[in-house]
Coordinates of C-alpha atoms in Angstrom, one line a residue:
M1 CA 161.3 48.8 147.0
T2 CA 159.8 51.2 149.6
T3 CA 161.0 54.6 148.3
F4 CA 158.8 56.6 150.7
G5 CA 158.4 54.1 153.5
L6 CA 154.8 53.3 152.7
Q7 CA 155.2 49.5 152.2
W8 CA 152.9 49.5 149.1
T9 CA 152.6 46.4 146.9
P10 CA 151.2 46.8 143.4
A11 CA 147.9 45.3 144.5
R12 CA 147.7 47.6 147.5
A13 CA 148.6 50.6 145.3
V14 CA 145.8 49.8 142.8
L15 CA 143.3 49.5 145.7
V16 CA 144.3 52.8 147.2
I17 CA 144.1 54.6 143.9
I18 CA 140.6 53.2 143.1
L19 CA 139.2 53.8 146.6
I20 CA 140.5 57.3 147.1
T21 CA 139.5 58.5 143.6
S22 CA 136.0 56.9 143.8
G23 CA 135.4 58.5 147.2
L24 CA 136.4 61.9 145.9
Y25 CA 134.2 61.8 142.9
L26 CA 131.1 60.5 144.6
G27 CA 130.1 64.1 144.9
S28 CA 130.1 64.5 141.2
F29 CA 127.0 62.3 141.0
S30 CA 125.0 65.3 142.4
V31 CA 126.2 67.6 139.6
P32 CA 123.4 68.3 137.1
F33 CA 123.8 68.7 133.4
F34 CA 125.3 72.1 132.7
W35 CA 127.0 74.2 129.9
D36 CA 127.5 72.1 126.7
D37 CA 125.8 69.1 128.4
D38 CA 122.4 70.8 127.5
V39 CA 123.3 70.9 123.8
L40 CA 125.1 67.6 123.5
I41 CA 122.8 65.5 125.8
V42 CA 119.7 67.0 127.2
N43 CA 118.3 68.6 124.0
N44 CA 120.1 66.4 121.5
P45 CA 117.7 64.2 119.4
H46 CA 120.6 62.3 117.8
I47 CA 121.5 60.4 121.0
R48 CA 117.9 59.3 121.7
S49 CA 118.3 56.0 119.9
L50 CA 121.0 53.5 119.1
E51 CA 119.3 52.6 115.8
N52 CA 121.3 53.5 112.6
P53 CA 124.6 54.1 114.4
N54 CA 126.2 55.1 111.1
R55 CA 124.8 58.6 111.6
F56 CA 127.5 59.2 114.3
W57 CA 130.2 58.7 111.6
A58 CA 128.5 60.7 108.9
K59 CA 128.7 64.2 110.4
P60 CA 131.2 66.4 112.4
F61 CA 130.7 66.5 116.2
W62 CA 128.9 69.9 116.4
E63 CA 126.5 68.9 113.5
L64 CA 125.1 66.0 115.6
V65 CA 122.9 68.3 117.7
S66 CA 119.4 69.6 117.4
A67 CA 118.5 71.9 114.6
E68 CA 118.0 74.8 117.0
H69 CA 121.4 74.4 118.6
K70 CA 123.2 74.1 115.3
E71 CA 122.6 77.9 115.2
R72 CA 125.0 78.4 118.1
D73 CA 128.1 80.4 117.4
K74 CA 130.5 77.5 116.9
P75 CA 133.3 78.6 114.6
N76 CA 134.7 76.1 112.1
R77 CA 132.4 73.4 113.4
H78 CA 133.6 71.0 110.7
I79 CA 137.0 70.6 112.4
M80 CA 135.8 68.4 115.3
Y81 CA 135.1 64.9 114.2
R82 CA 134.5 62.8 117.4
P83 CA 131.9 60.1 116.6
L84 CA 132.9 57.8 119.4
V85 CA 132.2 60.5 122.0
M86 CA 128.7 61.1 120.7
F87 CA 128.1 57.3 120.5
S88 CA 129.1 57.0 124.1
F89 CA 126.5 59.6 125.0
A90 CA 123.9 57.7 123.0
L91 CA 124.8 54.5 124.9
D92 CA 124.5 56.2 128.2
Y93 CA 121.1 57.6 127.2
W94 CA 120.0 54.1 126.3
L95 CA 121.1 52.9 129.8
Y96 CA 120.1 55.8 132.0
G97 CA 117.8 58.2 130.0
L98 CA 118.5 61.7 131.2
W99 CA 119.6 60.6 134.7
A100 CA 122.8 62.6 135.2
P101 CA 124.4 60.3 137.8
G102 CA 124.5 57.5 135.2
F103 CA 126.6 59.7 132.9
H104 CA 128.8 60.7 135.8
L105 CA 129.3 57.0 136.6
T106 CA 130.5 56.3 133.1
N107 CA 133.0 59.2 133.3
L108 CA 134.3 58.0 136.6
L109 CA 134.8 54.5 135.2
F110 CA 136.8 55.9 132.3
H111 CA 138.9 57.9 134.7
L112 CA 139.6 54.8 136.8
A113 CA 140.6 52.9 133.7
V114 CA 143.0 55.7 132.7
L115 CA 144.5 55.6 136.2
L116 CA 145.2 51.9 136.1
L117 CA 146.8 52.0 132.7
A118 CA 148.8 55.0 133.7
F119 CA 150.0 53.2 136.9
A120 CA 151.1 50.2 134.8
L121 CA 153.0 52.4 132.4
A122 CA 154.5 54.5 135.1
R123 CA 156.0 51.4 136.7
K124 CA 157.6 50.5 133.3
I125 CA 159.1 54.0 133.0
V126 CA 160.6 54.3 136.5
G127 CA 161.5 50.6 136.8
G128 CA 159.1 47.8 137.8
D129 CA 160.4 47.5 141.4
D130 CA 159.6 51.2 142.3
C131 CA 155.9 50.7 143.0
E132 CA 155.5 53.6 145.5
L133 CA 156.9 56.2 143.2
A134 CA 154.6 55.3 140.3
A135 CA 151.6 54.9 142.6
L136 CA 152.0 58.2 144.4
A137 CA 152.6 60.0 141.0
I138 CA 149.3 58.6 139.6
L139 CA 147.4 59.2 142.8
L140 CA 148.5 62.9 142.8
F141 CA 147.2 63.1 139.2
A142 CA 144.0 61.3 140.1
V143 CA 143.0 63.7 143.0
H144 CA 144.2 66.9 141.4
P145 CA 141.3 69.5 141.3
V146 CA 142.2 70.6 137.7
M147 CA 141.0 67.1 136.5
T148 CA 137.4 67.8 137.7
Q149 CA 136.6 69.6 134.4
A150 CA 137.4 66.5 132.4
V151 CA 135.8 64.0 134.9
T152 CA 132.9 65.8 136.5
W153 CA 131.8 67.8 133.4
I154 CA 130.1 65.2 131.3
A155 CA 130.9 67.0 128.0
G156 CA 134.6 66.7 128.9
R157 CA 134.5 63.0 128.2
S158 CA 136.5 63.4 125.0
D159 CA 139.6 64.0 127.1
L160 CA 139.0 60.8 129.1
L161 CA 138.4 58.6 126.1
C162 CA 141.4 60.0 124.2
A163 CA 143.7 59.3 127.2
L164 CA 142.2 55.9 127.7
F165 CA 142.9 54.8 124.1
V166 CA 146.3 56.4 123.9
L167 CA 147.5 54.8 127.1
G168 CA 145.8 51.5 126.2
G169 CA 147.6 51.4 122.8
I170 CA 150.9 52.2 124.4
Y171 CA 150.5 49.6 127.1
L172 CA 149.5 46.9 124.7
F173 CA 152.5 47.7 122.5
H174 CA 154.8 47.4 125.4
L175 CA 153.2 44.2 126.6
C176 CA 153.5 42.5 123.1
E177 CA 157.1 43.8 122.7
E178 CA 158.1 42.1 126.0
R179 CA 157.0 38.8 124.4
K180 CA 158.8 39.6 121.1
S181 CA 155.4 39.7 119.3
Y182 CA 155.8 42.8 117.1
G183 CA 153.2 41.8 114.7
L184 CA 150.6 41.4 117.5
A185 CA 151.8 44.8 118.9
V186 CA 150.9 46.5 115.7
L187 CA 147.6 44.7 115.4
L188 CA 146.5 45.7 118.9
A189 CA 148.0 49.2 119.0
M190 CA 146.6 50.2 115.6
P191 CA 142.9 50.0 116.6
C192 CA 143.7 52.0 119.8
F193 CA 145.3 54.7 117.7
F194 CA 142.3 54.8 115.4
L195 CA 139.8 54.9 118.3
A196 CA 141.8 57.7 120.0
L197 CA 141.6 59.8 116.8
L198 CA 137.8 59.3 116.8
T199 CA 137.6 60.9 120.3
K200 CA 140.0 63.9 120.1
E201 CA 142.3 65.4 117.5
V202 CA 145.3 65.6 119.7
A203 CA 145.6 61.8 119.5
I204 CA 147.5 62.3 116.2
L205 CA 150.6 62.5 118.5
F206 CA 150.1 58.9 119.6
P207 CA 153.3 57.6 117.7
F208 CA 155.5 60.2 119.3
L209 CA 154.0 59.6 122.8
L210 CA 154.6 55.9 122.3
M211 CA 158.2 56.5 121.3
A212 CA 158.7 58.7 124.4
T213 CA 158.0 55.9 126.8
Y214 CA 161.3 54.1 125.7
R215 CA 164.7 55.0 127.1
D216 CA 166.2 54.3 123.6
P217 CA 163.3 54.4 121.1
L218 CA 165.5 53.8 118.0
A219 CA 167.7 51.0 119.4
N220 CA 165.4 48.2 118.2
K221 CA 164.9 47.9 114.4
K222 CA 161.8 45.7 114.7
R223 CA 160.2 48.4 116.9
I224 CA 160.9 51.0 114.3
V225 CA 159.4 48.9 111.6
S226 CA 156.4 48.2 113.8
L227 CA 155.9 52.0 114.4
I228 CA 156.1 52.7 110.6
L229 CA 153.5 50.0 110.0
L230 CA 151.3 51.2 112.8
C231 CA 150.7 54.8 111.6
P232 CA 149.5 54.9 108.0
I233 CA 146.2 52.9 108.1
P234 CA 144.6 54.6 111.2
L235 CA 145.6 58.1 109.8
A236 CA 144.3 57.3 106.3
A237 CA 141.0 55.9 107.6
Y238 CA 140.5 58.8 110.0
S239 CA 141.3 61.4 107.3
Y240 CA 138.9 59.7 104.8
L241 CA 136.0 59.6 107.4
K242 CA 136.6 63.1 108.6
R243 CA 136.8 64.6 105.1
A244 CA 133.6 62.7 104.0
A245 CA 131.8 63.9 107.1
S246 CA 132.9 67.4 106.6
S247 CA 131.7 67.4 103.0
G248 CA 135.2 68.0 101.6
S249 CA 136.2 70.8 104.0
P250 CA 139.9 71.0 104.5
L251 CA 141.2 68.7 107.3
W252 CA 143.8 71.1 108.5
D253 CA 144.1 74.9 108.3
S254 CA 146.7 76.2 105.9
G255 CA 145.1 79.4 104.7
E256 CA 146.5 81.9 107.2
A257 CA 149.6 84.0 106.8
L258 CA 152.9 82.8 108.1
W259 CA 152.9 85.6 110.7
S260 CA 149.6 84.5 112.1
H261 CA 151.0 81.0 112.6
L262 CA 154.1 82.5 114.2
S263 CA 152.1 84.7 116.5
A264 CA 149.9 81.7 117.5
L265 CA 153.0 79.6 118.2
L266 CA 154.5 82.3 120.4
K267 CA 151.3 82.9 122.4
G268 CA 150.8 79.1 122.6
T269 CA 154.2 78.8 124.3
T270 CA 153.2 81.4 126.9
A271 CA 149.9 79.4 127.4
I272 CA 152.0 76.2 128.2
F273 CA 153.6 78.0 131.1
R274 CA 150.2 79.2 132.2
Y275 CA 149.1 75.5 132.2
L276 CA 152.2 74.6 134.3
Y277 CA 151.3 77.3 136.8
T278 CA 147.7 76.1 137.0
L279 CA 148.9 72.6 137.7
L280 CA 151.3 73.7 140.4
V281 CA 149.0 76.3 142.0
P282 CA 145.4 74.9 141.6
T283 CA 143.5 77.8 143.1
G284 CA 141.0 80.1 141.5
L285 CA 140.1 77.5 138.9
R286 CA 137.6 78.4 136.3
L287 CA 135.6 76.7 133.5
S288 CA 136.1 79.4 130.9
Y289 CA 139.3 81.4 130.2
Q290 CA 138.1 83.4 127.2
E291 CA 140.8 86.0 127.5
L292 CA 143.3 83.2 126.7
S293 CA 142.2 82.4 123.2
Q294 CA 143.7 82.4 119.8
K295 CA 141.4 85.3 118.9
N296 CA 143.7 87.4 121.1
L297 CA 147.1 87.2 119.4
E298 CA 148.6 90.5 120.5
L299 CA 152.2 89.7 121.4
F300 CA 153.9 90.9 124.5
P301 CA 157.6 91.0 125.4
W302 CA 157.4 87.9 127.6
D303 CA 155.9 85.9 124.6
W304 CA 159.3 86.2 122.9
F305 CA 161.1 85.0 126.1
F306 CA 159.1 81.8 126.7
F307 CA 159.6 80.3 123.3
P308 CA 163.4 80.0 123.4
F309 CA 163.2 78.9 127.1
L310 CA 160.8 76.1 126.2
A311 CA 163.0 75.1 123.2
A312 CA 166.1 75.0 125.5
L313 CA 164.2 72.9 128.0
L314 CA 163.1 70.3 125.4
F315 CA 166.7 70.2 124.0
F316 CA 168.0 69.5 127.5
C317 CA 165.5 66.7 127.9
L318 CA 166.6 65.1 124.7
W319 CA 170.2 65.4 125.7
Q320 CA 169.6 63.7 129.0
W321 CA 167.1 61.2 127.6
R322 CA 169.2 58.0 127.9
K323 CA 170.9 59.0 131.2
R324 CA 167.8 60.1 133.1
H325 CA 164.9 58.9 131.0
A326 CA 162.3 58.9 133.8
L327 CA 163.0 62.6 134.5
A328 CA 163.5 63.8 130.9
F329 CA 160.4 62.0 129.7
V330 CA 158.0 64.1 131.9
P331 CA 158.6 67.5 130.3
F332 CA 158.4 66.0 126.8
W333 CA 155.1 64.2 127.6
F334 CA 153.7 67.4 129.2
V335 CA 154.6 69.8 126.4
L336 CA 153.9 67.7 123.3
P337 CA 150.1 67.3 123.6
L338 CA 149.7 71.0 124.5
L339 CA 151.4 72.2 121.3
P340 CA 148.6 71.6 118.8
I341 CA 146.0 72.7 121.3
T342 CA 147.7 76.0 122.2
N343 CA 149.0 77.2 118.8
G344 CA 146.3 76.1 116.4
V345 CA 148.6 75.9 113.4
L346 CA 147.0 72.6 112.4
F347 CA 143.5 72.8 114.0
K348 CA 142.0 76.2 113.3
G349 CA 138.7 75.2 114.8
L350 CA 140.3 74.6 118.2
W351 CA 140.5 78.3 118.9
T352 CA 140.5 78.1 122.7
Q353 CA 144.1 78.2 123.9
F354 CA 143.4 77.5 127.5
A355 CA 141.0 75.1 129.2
E356 CA 141.7 73.1 132.3
R357 CA 140.4 69.8 130.7
Y358 CA 143.2 70.1 128.1
L359 CA 145.7 69.3 130.9
Y360 CA 144.2 65.8 131.4
L361 CA 146.4 63.8 129.0
P362 CA 149.6 66.0 129.3
S363 CA 149.7 65.9 133.1
I364 CA 149.1 62.1 133.6
F365 CA 152.8 61.5 134.4
F366 CA 153.7 65.0 135.5
F367 CA 154.3 64.1 139.2
L368 CA 156.9 61.5 138.3
L369 CA 159.3 64.4 137.9
P370 CA 159.1 66.0 141.4
L371 CA 158.7 62.6 143.1
G372 CA 161.7 61.3 141.2
L373 CA 163.8 64.2 142.4
I374 CA 162.6 63.5 146.0
S375 CA 163.5 59.8 145.7
K376 CA 167.0 60.8 144.6
F377 CA 167.3 62.9 147.8
L378 CA 165.9 60.0 149.9
E379 CA 168.6 57.6 148.5
K380 CA 171.2 59.8 150.1
H381 CA 169.2 60.6 153.3
P382 CA 167.1 57.4 154.0
Q383 CA 166.2 58.6 157.5
W384 CA 163.7 61.0 156.0
R385 CA 161.7 58.4 154.1
G386 CA 158.9 58.0 156.7
K387 CA 158.4 61.8 157.2
V388 CA 158.5 62.5 153.4
G389 CA 156.0 59.6 152.8
R390 CA 153.6 61.0 155.4
A391 CA 154.0 64.6 154.0
L392 CA 153.1 63.3 150.5
L393 CA 150.0 61.6 151.8
L394 CA 149.0 64.9 153.5
F395 CA 149.5 66.6 150.1
V396 CA 147.2 64.1 148.5
L397 CA 144.6 64.9 151.2
L398 CA 144.9 68.6 150.5
L399 CA 144.4 68.1 146.8
G400 CA 141.5 65.8 147.5
L401 CA 139.8 68.4 149.7
L402 CA 140.2 71.0 146.8
T403 CA 138.7 68.4 144.4
M404 CA 135.7 67.9 146.7
Q405 CA 135.2 71.6 147.1
R406 CA 135.3 72.0 143.3
N407 CA 132.7 69.2 142.8
G408 CA 130.6 70.9 145.5
L409 CA 130.7 74.2 143.5
L410 CA 129.7 72.4 140.3
Q411 CA 126.5 71.2 141.9
D412 CA 125.1 74.7 141.8
P413 CA 125.3 76.1 138.3
V414 CA 124.3 79.6 139.5
A415 CA 127.0 79.8 142.1
L416 CA 129.5 78.3 139.6
W417 CA 128.9 81.0 137.0
Q418 CA 128.8 83.7 139.6
A419 CA 132.3 82.6 140.7
E420 CA 133.4 82.7 137.1
L421 CA 132.1 86.2 136.7
K422 CA 133.9 87.3 139.9
A423 CA 137.2 86.1 138.4
S424 CA 136.4 87.6 134.9
P425 CA 133.6 90.2 134.9
N426 CA 133.3 90.4 131.1
N427 CA 133.5 86.7 130.4
V428 CA 130.9 86.1 127.7
E429 CA 130.4 82.4 128.4
A430 CA 129.9 83.1 132.1
L431 CA 127.4 85.9 131.5
S432 CA 125.4 83.8 129.1
N433 CA 125.3 80.6 131.3
L434 CA 124.6 82.5 134.5
A435 CA 121.6 84.2 132.8
I436 CA 120.3 80.9 131.4
N437 CA 120.5 79.2 134.8
L438 CA 118.8 82.1 136.6
C439 CA 116.0 81.9 134.1
R440 CA 115.7 78.1 134.7
Q441 CA 115.4 78.8 138.5
G442 CA 112.5 81.2 137.8
K443 CA 114.7 84.3 138.2
A444 CA 114.3 85.6 134.7
E445 CA 114.3 89.3 135.8
K446 CA 117.8 88.8 137.3
G447 CA 118.9 86.8 134.3
I448 CA 117.9 89.5 131.8
V449 CA 120.2 92.0 133.6
H450 CA 123.2 89.9 132.7
L451 CA 121.9 89.3 129.1
R452 CA 121.7 93.1 128.6
K453 CA 125.4 93.3 129.5
L454 CA 126.1 90.4 127.2
C455 CA 124.5 92.1 124.3
L456 CA 126.6 95.2 124.9
L457 CA 129.7 93.1 124.9
T458 CA 128.7 91.1 121.8
P459 CA 126.3 93.2 119.8
N460 CA 126.7 91.1 116.7
S461 CA 126.0 87.8 118.3
P462 CA 122.6 86.4 117.4
L463 CA 122.9 83.8 120.2
A464 CA 123.2 86.6 122.8
W465 CA 120.1 88.5 121.4
N466 CA 118.1 85.2 121.3
N467 CA 119.0 84.4 124.9
R468 CA 117.9 87.9 125.8
L469 CA 114.7 87.3 123.9
L470 CA 114.0 84.1 125.8
A471 CA 114.5 85.9 129.2
A472 CA 112.2 88.7 128.0
V473 CA 109.6 86.1 127.1
D474 CA 109.8 84.6 130.6
C475 CA 109.4 88.1 132.1
E476 CA 106.8 89.0 129.6
F477 CA 108.6 92.2 128.6
L478 CA 107.0 92.8 125.3
D479 CA 109.0 95.8 124.1
E480 CA 112.3 94.2 125.1
A481 CA 111.3 90.9 123.4
K482 CA 110.4 92.8 120.2
L483 CA 113.8 94.6 120.2
S484 CA 115.7 91.4 120.8
Y485 CA 113.7 89.5 118.1
E486 CA 114.4 92.2 115.5
R487 CA 118.1 92.3 116.3
A488 CA 118.4 88.5 116.2
R489 CA 116.5 88.2 112.9
R490 CA 118.6 90.9 111.4
L491 CA 121.9 89.3 112.4
A492 CA 120.8 85.7 111.4
P493 CA 117.8 85.8 109.0
K494 CA 118.0 82.0 108.5
Q495 CA 117.6 81.1 112.1
T496 CA 114.3 79.9 113.4
L497 CA 114.8 80.5 117.2
P498 CA 114.0 84.2 117.2
S499 CA 110.7 83.8 115.4
V500 CA 109.7 80.8 117.6
N501 CA 110.6 82.5 120.9
Y502 CA 108.8 85.7 120.0
A503 CA 105.8 83.8 118.9
L504 CA 105.7 82.1 122.3
L505 CA 105.4 85.5 124.0
L506 CA 102.7 86.6 121.5
L507 CA 100.8 83.4 122.2
R508 CA 101.0 84.0 126.0
K509 CA 99.6 87.5 125.4
G510 CA 96.7 86.0 123.4
N511 CA 97.8 87.6 120.1
Y512 CA 97.2 84.4 118.1
V513 CA 97.3 86.0 114.6
K514 CA 100.7 87.7 115.0
A515 CA 102.0 84.5 116.7
R516 CA 101.0 82.5 113.7
G517 CA 102.7 85.0 111.4
K518 CA 106.0 84.5 113.3
L519 CA 105.6 80.8 113.3
A520 CA 105.1 80.9 109.5
E521 CA 108.5 82.6 109.3
A522 CA 110.1 79.8 111.2
L523 CA 108.4 77.1 109.2
R524 CA 109.4 78.7 105.9
I525 CA 113.0 78.3 107.0
Q526 CA 112.5 74.8 108.5
S527 CA 109.3 73.1 107.7
N528 CA 109.7 70.3 110.3
N529 CA 110.5 72.5 113.3
R530 CA 108.8 70.6 116.1
Q531 CA 108.6 73.6 118.5
A532 CA 107.1 75.8 115.9
L533 CA 104.5 73.2 114.9
L534 CA 103.5 72.6 118.6
L535 CA 103.1 76.4 119.1
L536 CA 101.1 76.6 115.9
A537 CA 98.7 73.9 117.3
H538 CA 98.4 75.9 120.5
C539 CA 97.5 78.9 118.4
Y540 CA 94.7 77.1 116.6
L541 CA 93.3 75.7 119.8
G542 CA 93.4 79.2 121.3
E543 CA 91.4 80.5 118.3
K544 CA 88.9 77.6 118.7
R545 CA 90.0 76.0 115.5
P546 CA 90.4 72.3 116.5
K547 CA 90.3 71.0 112.9
E548 CA 93.4 73.0 111.9
A549 CA 95.1 72.1 115.2
K550 CA 94.4 68.4 114.6
G551 CA 96.0 68.6 111.1
V552 CA 99.2 70.1 112.6
L553 CA 99.4 67.6 115.4
L554 CA 99.0 64.6 113.1
K555 CA 101.9 66.0 111.1
I556 CA 104.0 66.1 114.3
L557 CA 103.0 62.6 115.2
S558 CA 103.9 61.3 111.8
L559 CA 107.5 62.7 112.4
W560 CA 107.7 61.9 116.1
P561 CA 105.2 59.1 116.9
K562 CA 105.8 59.1 120.6
D563 CA 105.7 62.8 121.3
P564 CA 103.8 63.1 124.6
E565 CA 102.9 66.8 124.2
A566 CA 101.5 66.3 120.7
R567 CA 99.4 63.3 121.9
E568 CA 98.0 65.3 124.8
L569 CA 97.1 68.3 122.5
L570 CA 95.6 65.9 119.9
T571 CA 93.3 64.5 122.6
A572 CA 92.2 68.0 123.5
A573 CA 91.6 68.9 119.8
E574 CA 89.5 65.7 119.2
A575 CA 87.5 66.4 122.3
S576 CA 86.8 69.9 121.1
L577 CA 85.7 68.6 117.7
T578 CA 83.4 66.1 119.3
Q579 CA 81.9 68.9 121.5
K580 CA 81.3 71.0 118.4
A581 CA 79.7 68.1 116.5
G582 CA 77.4 67.5 119.5

């Protein structure tokens, strides 16, 4: 069937999807590590080896980072349990080291796998003969610029993996049901459900998303029994592992007042319409929308309007489910995954209501709705098929150009965060990341200007004061470094970063005695702090005390035998001892 006059066969459609998507995302290979990539990959010792993979299962996601970065301001870090995502980073590191294009290649392959599964499922939803409708819908999703945050940003991989396992499980269930093998359907879909849960919490909706793909989900008794058998084991296993990793912390949030939940639900409904607007008008895209968070639950009049409107829309979809399944299915699939993300009733730790990458799973089948309506029009007016088909391909081209532009912007972190600040001048994430990247480019004096503003906006954030301390160290602003150190220590007395960073400046100034005092503070908190030990060795070498330096360096090498900096310093210390003995 040639709905849009493009003469696409399934094989040709798959080839077009793969080639266009791969071509658009080739530019992502030039994007460096940025934002949370630094914490999760570049400075993360836990992904440096594939030995003892059990460690990925033993801790929550944000506990599997370096000791220094555990001190970041991550609220309710025990909520996120995503061992499979961290394991994928470790596997990439084993393959590519810290070569960013390798990580981007993995993300692109996951994206392509999601597209192929989505195309296969879209054909089942709209009818197997309507290849062009399914292919164009998935192609529009594939090239949409909003998806760059999930695909190009390496740390956004959790959305890719979650979608991959959710769609994979649904497709396998359909495939087995067509062959009347319901037992096999359960056996194959169950591991996919479990693996999806290990990548992102929203995968808990897998059974409902699976049911939504059927025109009459309750018509088949064997299917209902299969779904009942499918759910308990993955959920129980996931709950057990997560609770064990979180040291008994509650799996879900139930401690807040009913009004807080209601406020979050109403604000979340408004956020869903904001997501819809972003998908339909993909301009002015940003990485961080901090003003749209569950920390800002002040209700406005329109918040009360959107909730009944959304409820009425979903009721209408359910009413029309059997008659117009392909059209009613899309709003249901779009809204359902956004509900736990936007209202936070279950997942208190997921406090960000709005992030572009959260649209990845909900919008996979979104374009089936507008294209389905267009196809209804073309059934009555077939003379328009060629023109409409060409217009849709031009629209694909336009979205592709926006995607290429977005990937180009992501290649320059400074320009990226400057654009973020232009859209939201008081965005804390943007200020912090812009300053950090300016410092990395040797422009610490410019970076510190943004960090001063950051400290004014978040005076009680130890991370903000510590970043300002780092910039002051690079600029060698002793007074500002001292102020930042004192504030950071006062706000977080158990953190080692302020003492280590201030010691670095004192070391550069040649004040070895005071530097050793600050390093002693850090080592009292964490005796095996690698950076503090290395700086202590530098202090001893600066004071012409190679024997003490050698002792510190041997301790470092006993903990990290292949540490190149420690080996180099040990050679210098031994040479100094030999010279003294001579």
